[in-house]
PDB file of C-alpha atoms and ligand atoms in Angstrom:
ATOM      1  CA  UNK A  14      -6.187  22.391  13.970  1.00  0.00           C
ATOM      2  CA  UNK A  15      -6.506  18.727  15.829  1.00  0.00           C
ATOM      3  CA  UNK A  16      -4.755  15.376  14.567  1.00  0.00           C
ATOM      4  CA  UNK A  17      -8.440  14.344  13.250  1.00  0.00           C
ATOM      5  CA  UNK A  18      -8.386  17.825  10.944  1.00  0.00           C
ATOM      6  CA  UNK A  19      -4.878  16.693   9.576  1.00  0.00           C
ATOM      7  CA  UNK A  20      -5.592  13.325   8.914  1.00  0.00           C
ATOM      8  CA  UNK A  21      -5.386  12.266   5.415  1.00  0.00           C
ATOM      9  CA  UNK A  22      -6.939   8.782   5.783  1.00  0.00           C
ATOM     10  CA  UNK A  23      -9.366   8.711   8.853  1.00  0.00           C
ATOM     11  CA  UNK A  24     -10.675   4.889  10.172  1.00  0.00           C
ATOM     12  CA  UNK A  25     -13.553   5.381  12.733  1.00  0.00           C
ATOM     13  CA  UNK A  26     -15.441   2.446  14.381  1.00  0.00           C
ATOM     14  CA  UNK A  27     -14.587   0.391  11.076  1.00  0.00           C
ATOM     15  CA  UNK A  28     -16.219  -3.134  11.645  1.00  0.00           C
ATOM     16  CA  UNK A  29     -16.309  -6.391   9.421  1.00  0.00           C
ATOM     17  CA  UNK A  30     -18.097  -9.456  10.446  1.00  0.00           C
ATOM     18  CA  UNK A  31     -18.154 -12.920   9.123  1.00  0.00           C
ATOM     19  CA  UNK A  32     -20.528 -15.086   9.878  1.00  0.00           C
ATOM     20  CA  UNK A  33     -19.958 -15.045  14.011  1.00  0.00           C
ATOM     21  CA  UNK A  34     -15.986 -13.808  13.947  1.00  0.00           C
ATOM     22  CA  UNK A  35     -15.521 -10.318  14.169  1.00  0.00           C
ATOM     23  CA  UNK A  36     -12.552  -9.955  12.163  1.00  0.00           C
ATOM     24  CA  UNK A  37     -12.135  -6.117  12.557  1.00  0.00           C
ATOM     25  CA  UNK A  38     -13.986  -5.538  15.526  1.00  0.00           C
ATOM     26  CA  UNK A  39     -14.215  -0.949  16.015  1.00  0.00           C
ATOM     27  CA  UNK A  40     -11.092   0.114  14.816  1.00  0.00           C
ATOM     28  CA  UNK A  41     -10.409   3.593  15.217  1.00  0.00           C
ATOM     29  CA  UNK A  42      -6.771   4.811  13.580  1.00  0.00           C
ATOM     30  CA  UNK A  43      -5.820   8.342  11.816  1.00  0.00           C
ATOM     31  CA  UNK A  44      -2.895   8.331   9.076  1.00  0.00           C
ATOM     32  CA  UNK A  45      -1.114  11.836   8.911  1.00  0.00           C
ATOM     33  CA  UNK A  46      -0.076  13.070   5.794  1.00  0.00           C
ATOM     34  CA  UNK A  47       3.507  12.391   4.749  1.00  0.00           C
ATOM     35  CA  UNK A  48       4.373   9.590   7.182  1.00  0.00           C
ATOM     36  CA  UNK A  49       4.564   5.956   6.961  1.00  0.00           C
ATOM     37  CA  UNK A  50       2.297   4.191   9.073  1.00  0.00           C
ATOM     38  CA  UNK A  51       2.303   0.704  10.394  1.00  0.00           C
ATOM     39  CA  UNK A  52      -0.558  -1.563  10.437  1.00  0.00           C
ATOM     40  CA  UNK A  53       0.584  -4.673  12.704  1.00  0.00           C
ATOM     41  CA  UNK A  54      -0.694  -7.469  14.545  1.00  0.00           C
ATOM     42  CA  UNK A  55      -0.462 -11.608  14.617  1.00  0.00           C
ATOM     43  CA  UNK A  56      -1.689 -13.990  12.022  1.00  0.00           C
ATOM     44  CA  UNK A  57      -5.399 -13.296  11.651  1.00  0.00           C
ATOM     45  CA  UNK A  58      -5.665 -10.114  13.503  1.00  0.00           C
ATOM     46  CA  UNK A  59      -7.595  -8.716  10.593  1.00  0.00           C
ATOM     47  CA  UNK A  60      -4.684  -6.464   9.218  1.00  0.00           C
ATOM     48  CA  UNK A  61      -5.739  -7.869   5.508  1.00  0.00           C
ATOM     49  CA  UNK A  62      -9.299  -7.566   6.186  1.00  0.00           C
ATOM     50  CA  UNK A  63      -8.830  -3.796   7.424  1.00  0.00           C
ATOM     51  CA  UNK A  64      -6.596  -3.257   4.340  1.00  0.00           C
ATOM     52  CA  UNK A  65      -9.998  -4.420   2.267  1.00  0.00           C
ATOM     53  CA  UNK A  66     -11.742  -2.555   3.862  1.00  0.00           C
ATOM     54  CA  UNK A  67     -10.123   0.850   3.602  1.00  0.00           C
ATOM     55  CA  UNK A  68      -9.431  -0.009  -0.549  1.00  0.00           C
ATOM     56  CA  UNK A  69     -13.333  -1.298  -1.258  1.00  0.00           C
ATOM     57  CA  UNK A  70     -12.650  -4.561  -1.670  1.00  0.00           C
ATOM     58  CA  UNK A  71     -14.708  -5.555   0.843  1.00  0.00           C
ATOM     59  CA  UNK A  72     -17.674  -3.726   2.436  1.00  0.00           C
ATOM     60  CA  UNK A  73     -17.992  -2.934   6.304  1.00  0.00           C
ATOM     61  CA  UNK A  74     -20.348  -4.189   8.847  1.00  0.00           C
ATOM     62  CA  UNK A  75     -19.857  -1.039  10.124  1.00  0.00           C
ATOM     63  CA  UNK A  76     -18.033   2.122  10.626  1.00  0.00           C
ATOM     64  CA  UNK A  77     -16.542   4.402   8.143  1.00  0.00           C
ATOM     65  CA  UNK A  78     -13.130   5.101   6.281  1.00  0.00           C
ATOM     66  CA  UNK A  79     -12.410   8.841   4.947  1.00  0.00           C
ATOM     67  CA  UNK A  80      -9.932  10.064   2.461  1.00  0.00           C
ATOM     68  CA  UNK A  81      -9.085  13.920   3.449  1.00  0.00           C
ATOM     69  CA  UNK A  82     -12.162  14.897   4.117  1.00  0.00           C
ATOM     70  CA  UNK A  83     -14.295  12.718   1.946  1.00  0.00           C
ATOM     71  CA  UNK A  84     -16.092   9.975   2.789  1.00  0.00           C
ATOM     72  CA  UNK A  85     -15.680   6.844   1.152  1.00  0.00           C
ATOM     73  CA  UNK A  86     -17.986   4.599   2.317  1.00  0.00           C
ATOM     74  CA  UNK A  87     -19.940   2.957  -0.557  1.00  0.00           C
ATOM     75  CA  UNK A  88     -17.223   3.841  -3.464  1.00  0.00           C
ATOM     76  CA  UNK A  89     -15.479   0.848  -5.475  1.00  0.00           C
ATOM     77  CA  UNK A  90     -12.129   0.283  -5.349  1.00  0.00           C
ATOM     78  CA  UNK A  91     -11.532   2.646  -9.274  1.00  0.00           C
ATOM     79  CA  UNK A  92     -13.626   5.328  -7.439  1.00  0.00           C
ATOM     80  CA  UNK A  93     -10.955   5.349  -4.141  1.00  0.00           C
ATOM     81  CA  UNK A  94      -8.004   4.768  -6.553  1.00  0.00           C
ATOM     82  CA  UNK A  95      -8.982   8.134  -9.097  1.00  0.00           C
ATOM     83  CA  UNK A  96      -9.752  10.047  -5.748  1.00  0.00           C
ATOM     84  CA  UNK A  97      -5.916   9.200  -4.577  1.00  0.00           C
ATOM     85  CA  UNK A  98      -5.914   6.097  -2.747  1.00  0.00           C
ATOM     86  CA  UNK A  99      -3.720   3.275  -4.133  1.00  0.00           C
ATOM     87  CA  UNK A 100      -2.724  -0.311  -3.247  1.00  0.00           C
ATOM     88  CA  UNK A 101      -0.167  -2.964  -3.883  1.00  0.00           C
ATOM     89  CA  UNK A 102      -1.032  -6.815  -3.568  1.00  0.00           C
ATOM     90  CA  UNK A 103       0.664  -9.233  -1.167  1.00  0.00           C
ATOM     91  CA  UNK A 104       0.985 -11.527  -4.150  1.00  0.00           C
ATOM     92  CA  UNK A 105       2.494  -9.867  -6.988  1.00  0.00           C
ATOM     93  CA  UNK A 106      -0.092  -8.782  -9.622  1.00  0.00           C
ATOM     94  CA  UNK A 107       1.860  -7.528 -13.089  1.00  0.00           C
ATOM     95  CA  UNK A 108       0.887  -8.137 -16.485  1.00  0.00           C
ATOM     96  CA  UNK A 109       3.912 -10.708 -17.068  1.00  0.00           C
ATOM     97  CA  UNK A 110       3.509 -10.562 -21.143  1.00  0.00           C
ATOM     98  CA  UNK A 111       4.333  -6.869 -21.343  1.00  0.00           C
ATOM     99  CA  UNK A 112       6.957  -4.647 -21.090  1.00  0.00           C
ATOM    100  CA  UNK A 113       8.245  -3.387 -17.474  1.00  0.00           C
ATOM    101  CA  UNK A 114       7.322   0.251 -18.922  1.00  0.00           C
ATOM    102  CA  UNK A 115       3.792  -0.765 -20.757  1.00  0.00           C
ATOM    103  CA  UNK A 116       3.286  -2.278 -16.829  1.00  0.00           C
ATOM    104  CA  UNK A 117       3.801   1.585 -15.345  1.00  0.00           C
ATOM    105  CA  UNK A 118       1.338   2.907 -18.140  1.00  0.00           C
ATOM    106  CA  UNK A 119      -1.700   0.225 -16.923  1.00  0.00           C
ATOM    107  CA  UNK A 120      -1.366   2.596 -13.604  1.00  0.00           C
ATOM    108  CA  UNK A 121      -2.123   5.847 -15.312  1.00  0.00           C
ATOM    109  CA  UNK A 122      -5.034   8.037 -15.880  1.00  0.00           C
ATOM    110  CA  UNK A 123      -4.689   8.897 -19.591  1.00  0.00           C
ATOM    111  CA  UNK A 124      -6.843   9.371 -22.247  1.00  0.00           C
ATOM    112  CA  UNK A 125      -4.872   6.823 -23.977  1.00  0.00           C
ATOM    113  CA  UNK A 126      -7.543   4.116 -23.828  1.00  0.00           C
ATOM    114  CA  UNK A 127      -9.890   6.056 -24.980  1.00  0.00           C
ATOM    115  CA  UNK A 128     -11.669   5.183 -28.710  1.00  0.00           C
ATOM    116  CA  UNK A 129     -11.070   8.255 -30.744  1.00  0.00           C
ATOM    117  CA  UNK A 130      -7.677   8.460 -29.871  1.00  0.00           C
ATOM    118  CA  UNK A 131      -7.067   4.979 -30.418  1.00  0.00           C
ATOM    119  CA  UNK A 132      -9.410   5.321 -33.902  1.00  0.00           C
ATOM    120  CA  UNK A 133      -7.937   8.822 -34.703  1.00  0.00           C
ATOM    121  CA  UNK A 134      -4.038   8.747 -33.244  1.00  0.00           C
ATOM    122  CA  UNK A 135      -3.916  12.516 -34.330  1.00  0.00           C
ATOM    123  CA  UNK A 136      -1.286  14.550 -32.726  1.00  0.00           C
ATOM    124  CA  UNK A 137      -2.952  15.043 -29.834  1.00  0.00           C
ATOM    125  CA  UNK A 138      -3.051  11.370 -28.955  1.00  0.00           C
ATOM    126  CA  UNK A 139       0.745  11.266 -29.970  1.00  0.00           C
ATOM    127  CA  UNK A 140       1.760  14.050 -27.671  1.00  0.00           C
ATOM    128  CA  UNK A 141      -0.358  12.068 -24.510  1.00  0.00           C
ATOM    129  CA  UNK A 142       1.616   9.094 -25.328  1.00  0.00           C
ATOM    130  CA  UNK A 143       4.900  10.401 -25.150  1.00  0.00           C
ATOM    131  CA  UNK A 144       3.958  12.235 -22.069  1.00  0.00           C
ATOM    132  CA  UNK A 145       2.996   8.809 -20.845  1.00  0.00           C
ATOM    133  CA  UNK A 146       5.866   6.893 -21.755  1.00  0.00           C
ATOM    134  CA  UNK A 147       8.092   9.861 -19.946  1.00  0.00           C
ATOM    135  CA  UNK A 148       6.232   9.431 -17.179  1.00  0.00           C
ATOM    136  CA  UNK A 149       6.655   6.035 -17.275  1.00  0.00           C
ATOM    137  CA  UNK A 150      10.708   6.279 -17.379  1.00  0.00           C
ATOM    138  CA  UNK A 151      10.730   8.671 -14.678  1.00  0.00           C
ATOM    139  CA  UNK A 152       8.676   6.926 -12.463  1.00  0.00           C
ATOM    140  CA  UNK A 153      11.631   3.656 -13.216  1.00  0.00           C
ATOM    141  CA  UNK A 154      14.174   5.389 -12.759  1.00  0.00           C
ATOM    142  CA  UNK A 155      13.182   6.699  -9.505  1.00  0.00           C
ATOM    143  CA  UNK A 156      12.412   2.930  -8.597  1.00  0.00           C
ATOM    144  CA  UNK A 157      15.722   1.484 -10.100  1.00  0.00           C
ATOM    145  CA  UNK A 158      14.465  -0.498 -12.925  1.00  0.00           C
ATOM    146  CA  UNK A 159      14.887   2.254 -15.957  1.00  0.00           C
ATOM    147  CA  UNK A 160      17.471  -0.190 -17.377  1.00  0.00           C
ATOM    148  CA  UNK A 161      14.844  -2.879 -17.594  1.00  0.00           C
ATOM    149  CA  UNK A 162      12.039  -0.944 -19.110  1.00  0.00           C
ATOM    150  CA  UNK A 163      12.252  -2.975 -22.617  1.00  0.00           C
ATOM    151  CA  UNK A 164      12.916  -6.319 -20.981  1.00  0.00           C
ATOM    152  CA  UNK A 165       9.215  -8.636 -20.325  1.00  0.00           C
ATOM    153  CA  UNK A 166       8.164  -7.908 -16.840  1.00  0.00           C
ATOM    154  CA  UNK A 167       7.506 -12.001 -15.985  1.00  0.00           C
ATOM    155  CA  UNK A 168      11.501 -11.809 -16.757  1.00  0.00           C
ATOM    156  CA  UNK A 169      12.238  -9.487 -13.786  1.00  0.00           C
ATOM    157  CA  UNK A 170      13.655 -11.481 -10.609  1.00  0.00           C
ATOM    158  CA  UNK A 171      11.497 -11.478  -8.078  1.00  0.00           C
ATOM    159  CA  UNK A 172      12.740  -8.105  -5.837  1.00  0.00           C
ATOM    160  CA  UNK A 173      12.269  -6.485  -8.922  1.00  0.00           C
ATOM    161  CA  UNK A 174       8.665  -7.589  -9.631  1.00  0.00           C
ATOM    162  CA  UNK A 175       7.594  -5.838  -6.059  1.00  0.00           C
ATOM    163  CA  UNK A 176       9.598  -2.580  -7.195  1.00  0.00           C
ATOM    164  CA  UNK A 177       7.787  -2.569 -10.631  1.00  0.00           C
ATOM    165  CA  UNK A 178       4.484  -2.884  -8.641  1.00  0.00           C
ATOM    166  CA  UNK A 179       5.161  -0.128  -7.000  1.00  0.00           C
ATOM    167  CA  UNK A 180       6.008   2.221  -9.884  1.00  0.00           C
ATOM    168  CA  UNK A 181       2.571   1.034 -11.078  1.00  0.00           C
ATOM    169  CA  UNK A 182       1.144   1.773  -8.093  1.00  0.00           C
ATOM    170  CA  UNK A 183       2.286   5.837  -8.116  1.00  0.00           C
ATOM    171  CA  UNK A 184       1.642   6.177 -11.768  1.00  0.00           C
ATOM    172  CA  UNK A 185      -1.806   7.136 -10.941  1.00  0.00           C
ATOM    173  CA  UNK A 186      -0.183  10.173  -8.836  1.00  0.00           C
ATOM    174  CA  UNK A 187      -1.766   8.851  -5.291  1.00  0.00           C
ATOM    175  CA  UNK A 188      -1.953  10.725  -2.146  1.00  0.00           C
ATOM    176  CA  UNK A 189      -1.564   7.538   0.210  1.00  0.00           C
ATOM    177  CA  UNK A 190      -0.410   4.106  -0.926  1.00  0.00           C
ATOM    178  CA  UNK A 191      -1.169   0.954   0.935  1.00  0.00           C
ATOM    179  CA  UNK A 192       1.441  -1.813   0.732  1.00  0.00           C
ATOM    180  CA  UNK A 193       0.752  -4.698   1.347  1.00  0.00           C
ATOM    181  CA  UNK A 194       3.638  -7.277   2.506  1.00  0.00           C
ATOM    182  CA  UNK A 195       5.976  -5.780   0.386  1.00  0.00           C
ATOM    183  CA  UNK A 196       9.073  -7.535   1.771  1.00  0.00           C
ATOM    184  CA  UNK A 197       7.141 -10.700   1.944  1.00  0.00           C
ATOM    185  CA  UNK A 198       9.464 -13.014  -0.298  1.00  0.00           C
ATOM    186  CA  UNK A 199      12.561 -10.771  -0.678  1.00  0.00           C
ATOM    187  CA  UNK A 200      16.174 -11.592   0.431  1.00  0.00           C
ATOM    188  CA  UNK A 201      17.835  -9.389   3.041  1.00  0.00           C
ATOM    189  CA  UNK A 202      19.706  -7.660   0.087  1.00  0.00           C
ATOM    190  CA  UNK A 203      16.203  -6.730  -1.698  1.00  0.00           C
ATOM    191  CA  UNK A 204      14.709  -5.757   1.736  1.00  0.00           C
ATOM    192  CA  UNK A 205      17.643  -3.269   2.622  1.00  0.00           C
ATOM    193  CA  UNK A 206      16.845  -1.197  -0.796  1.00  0.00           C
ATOM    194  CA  UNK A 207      13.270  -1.552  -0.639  1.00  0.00           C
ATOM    195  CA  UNK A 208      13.291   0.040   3.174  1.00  0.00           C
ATOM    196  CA  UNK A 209      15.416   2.889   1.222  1.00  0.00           C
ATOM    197  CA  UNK A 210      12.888   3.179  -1.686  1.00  0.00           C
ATOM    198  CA  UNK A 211      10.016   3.288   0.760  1.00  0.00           C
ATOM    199  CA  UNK A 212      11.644   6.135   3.084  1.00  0.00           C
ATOM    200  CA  UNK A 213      12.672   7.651  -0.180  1.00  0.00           C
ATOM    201  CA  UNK A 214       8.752   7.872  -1.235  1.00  0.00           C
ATOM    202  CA  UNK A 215       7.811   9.815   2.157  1.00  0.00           C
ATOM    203  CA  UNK A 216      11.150  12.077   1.974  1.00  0.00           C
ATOM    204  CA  UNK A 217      11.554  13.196  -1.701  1.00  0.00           C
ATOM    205  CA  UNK A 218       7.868  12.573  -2.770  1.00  0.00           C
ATOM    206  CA  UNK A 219       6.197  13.783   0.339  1.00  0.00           C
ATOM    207  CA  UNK A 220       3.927  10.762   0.089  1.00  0.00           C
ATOM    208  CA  UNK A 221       1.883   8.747   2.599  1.00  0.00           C
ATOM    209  CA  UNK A 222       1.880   5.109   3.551  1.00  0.00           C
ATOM    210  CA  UNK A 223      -0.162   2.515   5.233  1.00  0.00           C
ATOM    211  CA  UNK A 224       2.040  -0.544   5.536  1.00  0.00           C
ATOM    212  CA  UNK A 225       1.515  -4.046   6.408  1.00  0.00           C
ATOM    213  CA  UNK A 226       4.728  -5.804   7.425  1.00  0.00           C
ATOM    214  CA  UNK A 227       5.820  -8.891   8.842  1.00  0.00           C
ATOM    215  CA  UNK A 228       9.501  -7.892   8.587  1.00  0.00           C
ATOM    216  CA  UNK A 229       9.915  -6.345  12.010  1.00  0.00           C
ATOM    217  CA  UNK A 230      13.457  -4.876  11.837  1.00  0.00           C
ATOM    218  CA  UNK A 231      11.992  -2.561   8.661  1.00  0.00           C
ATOM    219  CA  UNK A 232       9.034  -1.721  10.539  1.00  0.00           C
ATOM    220  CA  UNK A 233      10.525  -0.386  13.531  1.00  0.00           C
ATOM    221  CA  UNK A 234      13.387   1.100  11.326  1.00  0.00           C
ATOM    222  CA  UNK A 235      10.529   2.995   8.720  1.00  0.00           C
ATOM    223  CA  UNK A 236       7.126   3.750  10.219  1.00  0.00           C
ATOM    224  CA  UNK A 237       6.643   6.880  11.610  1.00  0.00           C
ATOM    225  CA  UNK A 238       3.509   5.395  13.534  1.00  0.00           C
ATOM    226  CA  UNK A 239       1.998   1.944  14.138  1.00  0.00           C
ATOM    227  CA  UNK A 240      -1.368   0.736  14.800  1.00  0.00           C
ATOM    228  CA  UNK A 241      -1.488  -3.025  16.294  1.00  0.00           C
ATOM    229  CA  UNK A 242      -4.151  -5.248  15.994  1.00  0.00           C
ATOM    230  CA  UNK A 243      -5.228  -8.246  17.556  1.00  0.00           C
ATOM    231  CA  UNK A 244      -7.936 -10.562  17.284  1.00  0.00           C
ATOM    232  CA  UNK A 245      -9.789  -7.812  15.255  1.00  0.00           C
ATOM    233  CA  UNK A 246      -9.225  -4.954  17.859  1.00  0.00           C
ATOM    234  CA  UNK A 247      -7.176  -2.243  18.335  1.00  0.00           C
ATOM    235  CA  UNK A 248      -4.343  -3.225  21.150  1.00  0.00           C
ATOM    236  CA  UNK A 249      -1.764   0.205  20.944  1.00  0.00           C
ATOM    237  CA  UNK A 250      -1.121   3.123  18.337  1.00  0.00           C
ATOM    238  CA  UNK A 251       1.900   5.163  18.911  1.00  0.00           C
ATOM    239  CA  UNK A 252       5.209   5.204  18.042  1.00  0.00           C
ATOM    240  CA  UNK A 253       7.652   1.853  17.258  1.00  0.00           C
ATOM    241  CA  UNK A 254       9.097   2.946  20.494  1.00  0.00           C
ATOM    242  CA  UNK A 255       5.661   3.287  22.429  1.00  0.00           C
ATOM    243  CA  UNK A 256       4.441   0.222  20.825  1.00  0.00           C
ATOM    244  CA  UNK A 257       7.690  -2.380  21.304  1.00  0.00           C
ATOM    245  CA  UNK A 258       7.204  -1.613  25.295  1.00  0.00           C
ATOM    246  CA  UNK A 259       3.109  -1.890  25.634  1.00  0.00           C
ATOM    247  CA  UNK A 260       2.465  -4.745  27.635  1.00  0.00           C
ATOM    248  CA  UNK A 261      -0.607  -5.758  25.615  1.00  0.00           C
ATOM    249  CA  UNK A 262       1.700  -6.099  22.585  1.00  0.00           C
ATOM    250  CA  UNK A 263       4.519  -8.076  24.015  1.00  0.00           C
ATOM    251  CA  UNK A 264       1.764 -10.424  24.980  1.00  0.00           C
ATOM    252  CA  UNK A 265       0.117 -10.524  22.388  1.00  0.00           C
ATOM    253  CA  UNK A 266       3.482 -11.254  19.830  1.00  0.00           C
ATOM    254  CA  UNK A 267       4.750 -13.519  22.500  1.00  0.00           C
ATOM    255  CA  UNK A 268       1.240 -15.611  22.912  1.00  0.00           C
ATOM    256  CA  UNK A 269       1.739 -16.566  19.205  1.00  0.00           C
ATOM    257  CA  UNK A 270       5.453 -17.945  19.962  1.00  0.00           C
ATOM    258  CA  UNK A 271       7.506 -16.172  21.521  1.00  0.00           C
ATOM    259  CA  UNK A 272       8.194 -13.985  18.985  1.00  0.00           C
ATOM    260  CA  UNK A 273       9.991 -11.331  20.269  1.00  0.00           C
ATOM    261  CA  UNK A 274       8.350  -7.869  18.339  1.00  0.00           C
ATOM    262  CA  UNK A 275      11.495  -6.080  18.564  1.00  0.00           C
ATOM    263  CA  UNK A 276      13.734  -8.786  16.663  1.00  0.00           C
ATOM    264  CA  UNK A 277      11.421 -11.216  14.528  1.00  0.00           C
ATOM    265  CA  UNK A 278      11.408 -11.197  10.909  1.00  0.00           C
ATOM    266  CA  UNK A 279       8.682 -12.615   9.280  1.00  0.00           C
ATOM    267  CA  UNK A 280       7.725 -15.112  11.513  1.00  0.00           C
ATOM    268  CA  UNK A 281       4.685 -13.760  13.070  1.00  0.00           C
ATOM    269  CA  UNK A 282       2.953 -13.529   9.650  1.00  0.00           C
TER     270      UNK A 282
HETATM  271  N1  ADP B 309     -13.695 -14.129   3.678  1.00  0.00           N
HETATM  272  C1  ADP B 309     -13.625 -14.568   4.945  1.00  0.00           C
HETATM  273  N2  ADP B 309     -14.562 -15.379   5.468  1.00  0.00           N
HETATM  274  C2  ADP B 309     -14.495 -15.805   6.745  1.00  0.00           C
HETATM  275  N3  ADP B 309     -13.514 -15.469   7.596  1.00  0.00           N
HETATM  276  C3  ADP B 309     -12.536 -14.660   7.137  1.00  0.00           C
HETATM  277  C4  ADP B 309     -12.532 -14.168   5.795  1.00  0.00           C
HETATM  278  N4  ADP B 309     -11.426 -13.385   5.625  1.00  0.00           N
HETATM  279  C5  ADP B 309     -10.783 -13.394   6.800  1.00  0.00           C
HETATM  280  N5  ADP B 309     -11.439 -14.150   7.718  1.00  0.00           N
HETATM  281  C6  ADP B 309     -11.048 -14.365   9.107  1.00  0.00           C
HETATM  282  O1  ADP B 309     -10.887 -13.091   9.700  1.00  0.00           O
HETATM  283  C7  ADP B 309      -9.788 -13.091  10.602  1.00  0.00           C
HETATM  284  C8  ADP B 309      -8.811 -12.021  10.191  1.00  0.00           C
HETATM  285  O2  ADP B 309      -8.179 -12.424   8.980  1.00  0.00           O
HETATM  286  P1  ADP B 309      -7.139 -11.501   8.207  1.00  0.00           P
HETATM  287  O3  ADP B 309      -7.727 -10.156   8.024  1.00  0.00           O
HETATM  288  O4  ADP B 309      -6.733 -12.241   6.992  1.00  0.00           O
HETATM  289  O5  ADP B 309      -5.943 -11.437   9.270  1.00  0.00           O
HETATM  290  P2  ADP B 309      -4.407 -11.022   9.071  1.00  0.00           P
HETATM  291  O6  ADP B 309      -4.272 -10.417   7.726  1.00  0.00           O
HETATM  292  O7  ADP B 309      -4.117 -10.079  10.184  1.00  0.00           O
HETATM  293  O8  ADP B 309      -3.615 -12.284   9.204  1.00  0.00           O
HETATM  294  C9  ADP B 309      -9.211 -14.498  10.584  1.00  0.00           C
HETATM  295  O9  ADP B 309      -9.755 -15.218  11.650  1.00  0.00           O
HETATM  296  C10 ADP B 309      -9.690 -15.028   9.258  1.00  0.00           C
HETATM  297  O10 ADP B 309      -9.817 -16.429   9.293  1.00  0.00           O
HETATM  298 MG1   MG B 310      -3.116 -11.234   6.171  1.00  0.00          MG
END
């Protein structure tokens, strides 16, 4: 079997124009199942763009993005999420009126929306509901926020907020979970148990990531793999090791300010 047979997310000549800037400009990059893999590059290398790309938020000039081995070129963003794929926002995106636990149950596939069981609420509807809510706790406690379930999610400090986001974001039992910036905003205290949460998802869960991170210290320290981008293209895949000693990278980090890749922490966002 060849790395392109393994893959579980496969990018291939993925393209996305605006207007005259090629923003992703051909970028080839394979995710393997059960690591966590990097997605880095200077302000406005097109990391966010890609990311839009590979969710269906945005549609590519050209190229194509593959889940396992299916295609998903064309699909909206519910269509990727039910076949696996799902996403967490750079800005925080909970429902801040409901419960931390009612926030985990948005993420589901249930039944539970659907009209006869809302019209009906037989047993059957009961007995999906509980199952939810269990679900729901489990997926808390294995986040850290089980004590919080009952409180109102806008409540939750901030480092929370990202954690419940991420519950929500493997209630609907994904294969491969992009993050997006999750450290972006968090204290070096909330960034220390989020890097263990995050190696705890790969480890214990067996689940795969696609990460973009400013926060150099936790990308070096997690990602299995990292793909860097500049100015739309692909400059180096490979390892953190591989990729802190390419040349094209060290140039490319240090043309935006000598920001060393190795050491800086959020400043090359
Ligand atoms: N909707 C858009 N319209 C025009 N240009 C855009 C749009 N979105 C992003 N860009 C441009 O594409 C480039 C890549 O942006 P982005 O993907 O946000 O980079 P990054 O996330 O790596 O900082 C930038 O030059 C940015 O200005
Ligand atoms: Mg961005």
């Amino acid at each position: 079997m060849t790395q392109h047979d393994r893959a579980l997310l496969t990018v291939a000549g993925l393209t996305r124009r605006f207007q005259g800037l090629v923003a992703v400009d051909s970028v080839d990059f394979t995710v393997t199942p059960g690591t966590v893999h990097g997605l880095i590059g200077p302000n406005g290398a097109g990391k966010t763009t890609l990311f839009n790309l590979v969710s269906g938020v945005l549609a590519p000039s050209a190229g194509s993005v593959r889940l396992g081995d299916q295609p998903l070129d064309g699909l909206a963003p519910y269509r990727r999420t039910a076949l696996g794929l799902a996403r967490t926002f750079q800005n925080i995106r909970i429902f801040s009126e409901m419960t931390v636990l009612e926030n985990v149950m948005t993420g589901m596939h249930t039944r539970l929306s659907s009209t006869w069981g809302i019209l009906l609420r037989g047993p059957a509807f009961r007995a999906e509901e509980r199952e939810a809510k269990a679900k729901a706790r489990d997926l808390l406690a294995f986040v850290g926020l089980l004590d919080a379930a009952d409180t109102r999610a806008g409540d939750l400090p901030y480092g929370d907020q990202r954690r419940l986001e991420i519950a929500r974001a493997l209630a609907c039992e994904p294969r491969l979970v992009l993050l997006d910036e999750p450290a972006a905003g968090m204290n070096p205290a909330e960034t220390h148990a989020l890097l263990g949460l995050l190696r705890r998802l790969r480890d214990e869960r067996g689940l795969t990531l696609l990460l973009v991170e400013h926060d150099m210290p936790l990308v070096m320290s997690l990602c299995d793999r990292l793909t860097v981008l500049n100015f739309g293209r692909r400059i180096a895949d490979g390892t953190p090791a591989e990729v802190r000693a390419h040349p094209a990278v060290i140039e490319a980090y240090l043309g935006t300010g000598s920001h060393d890749v190795s050491v800086s922490r959020g400043a090359v966002s």
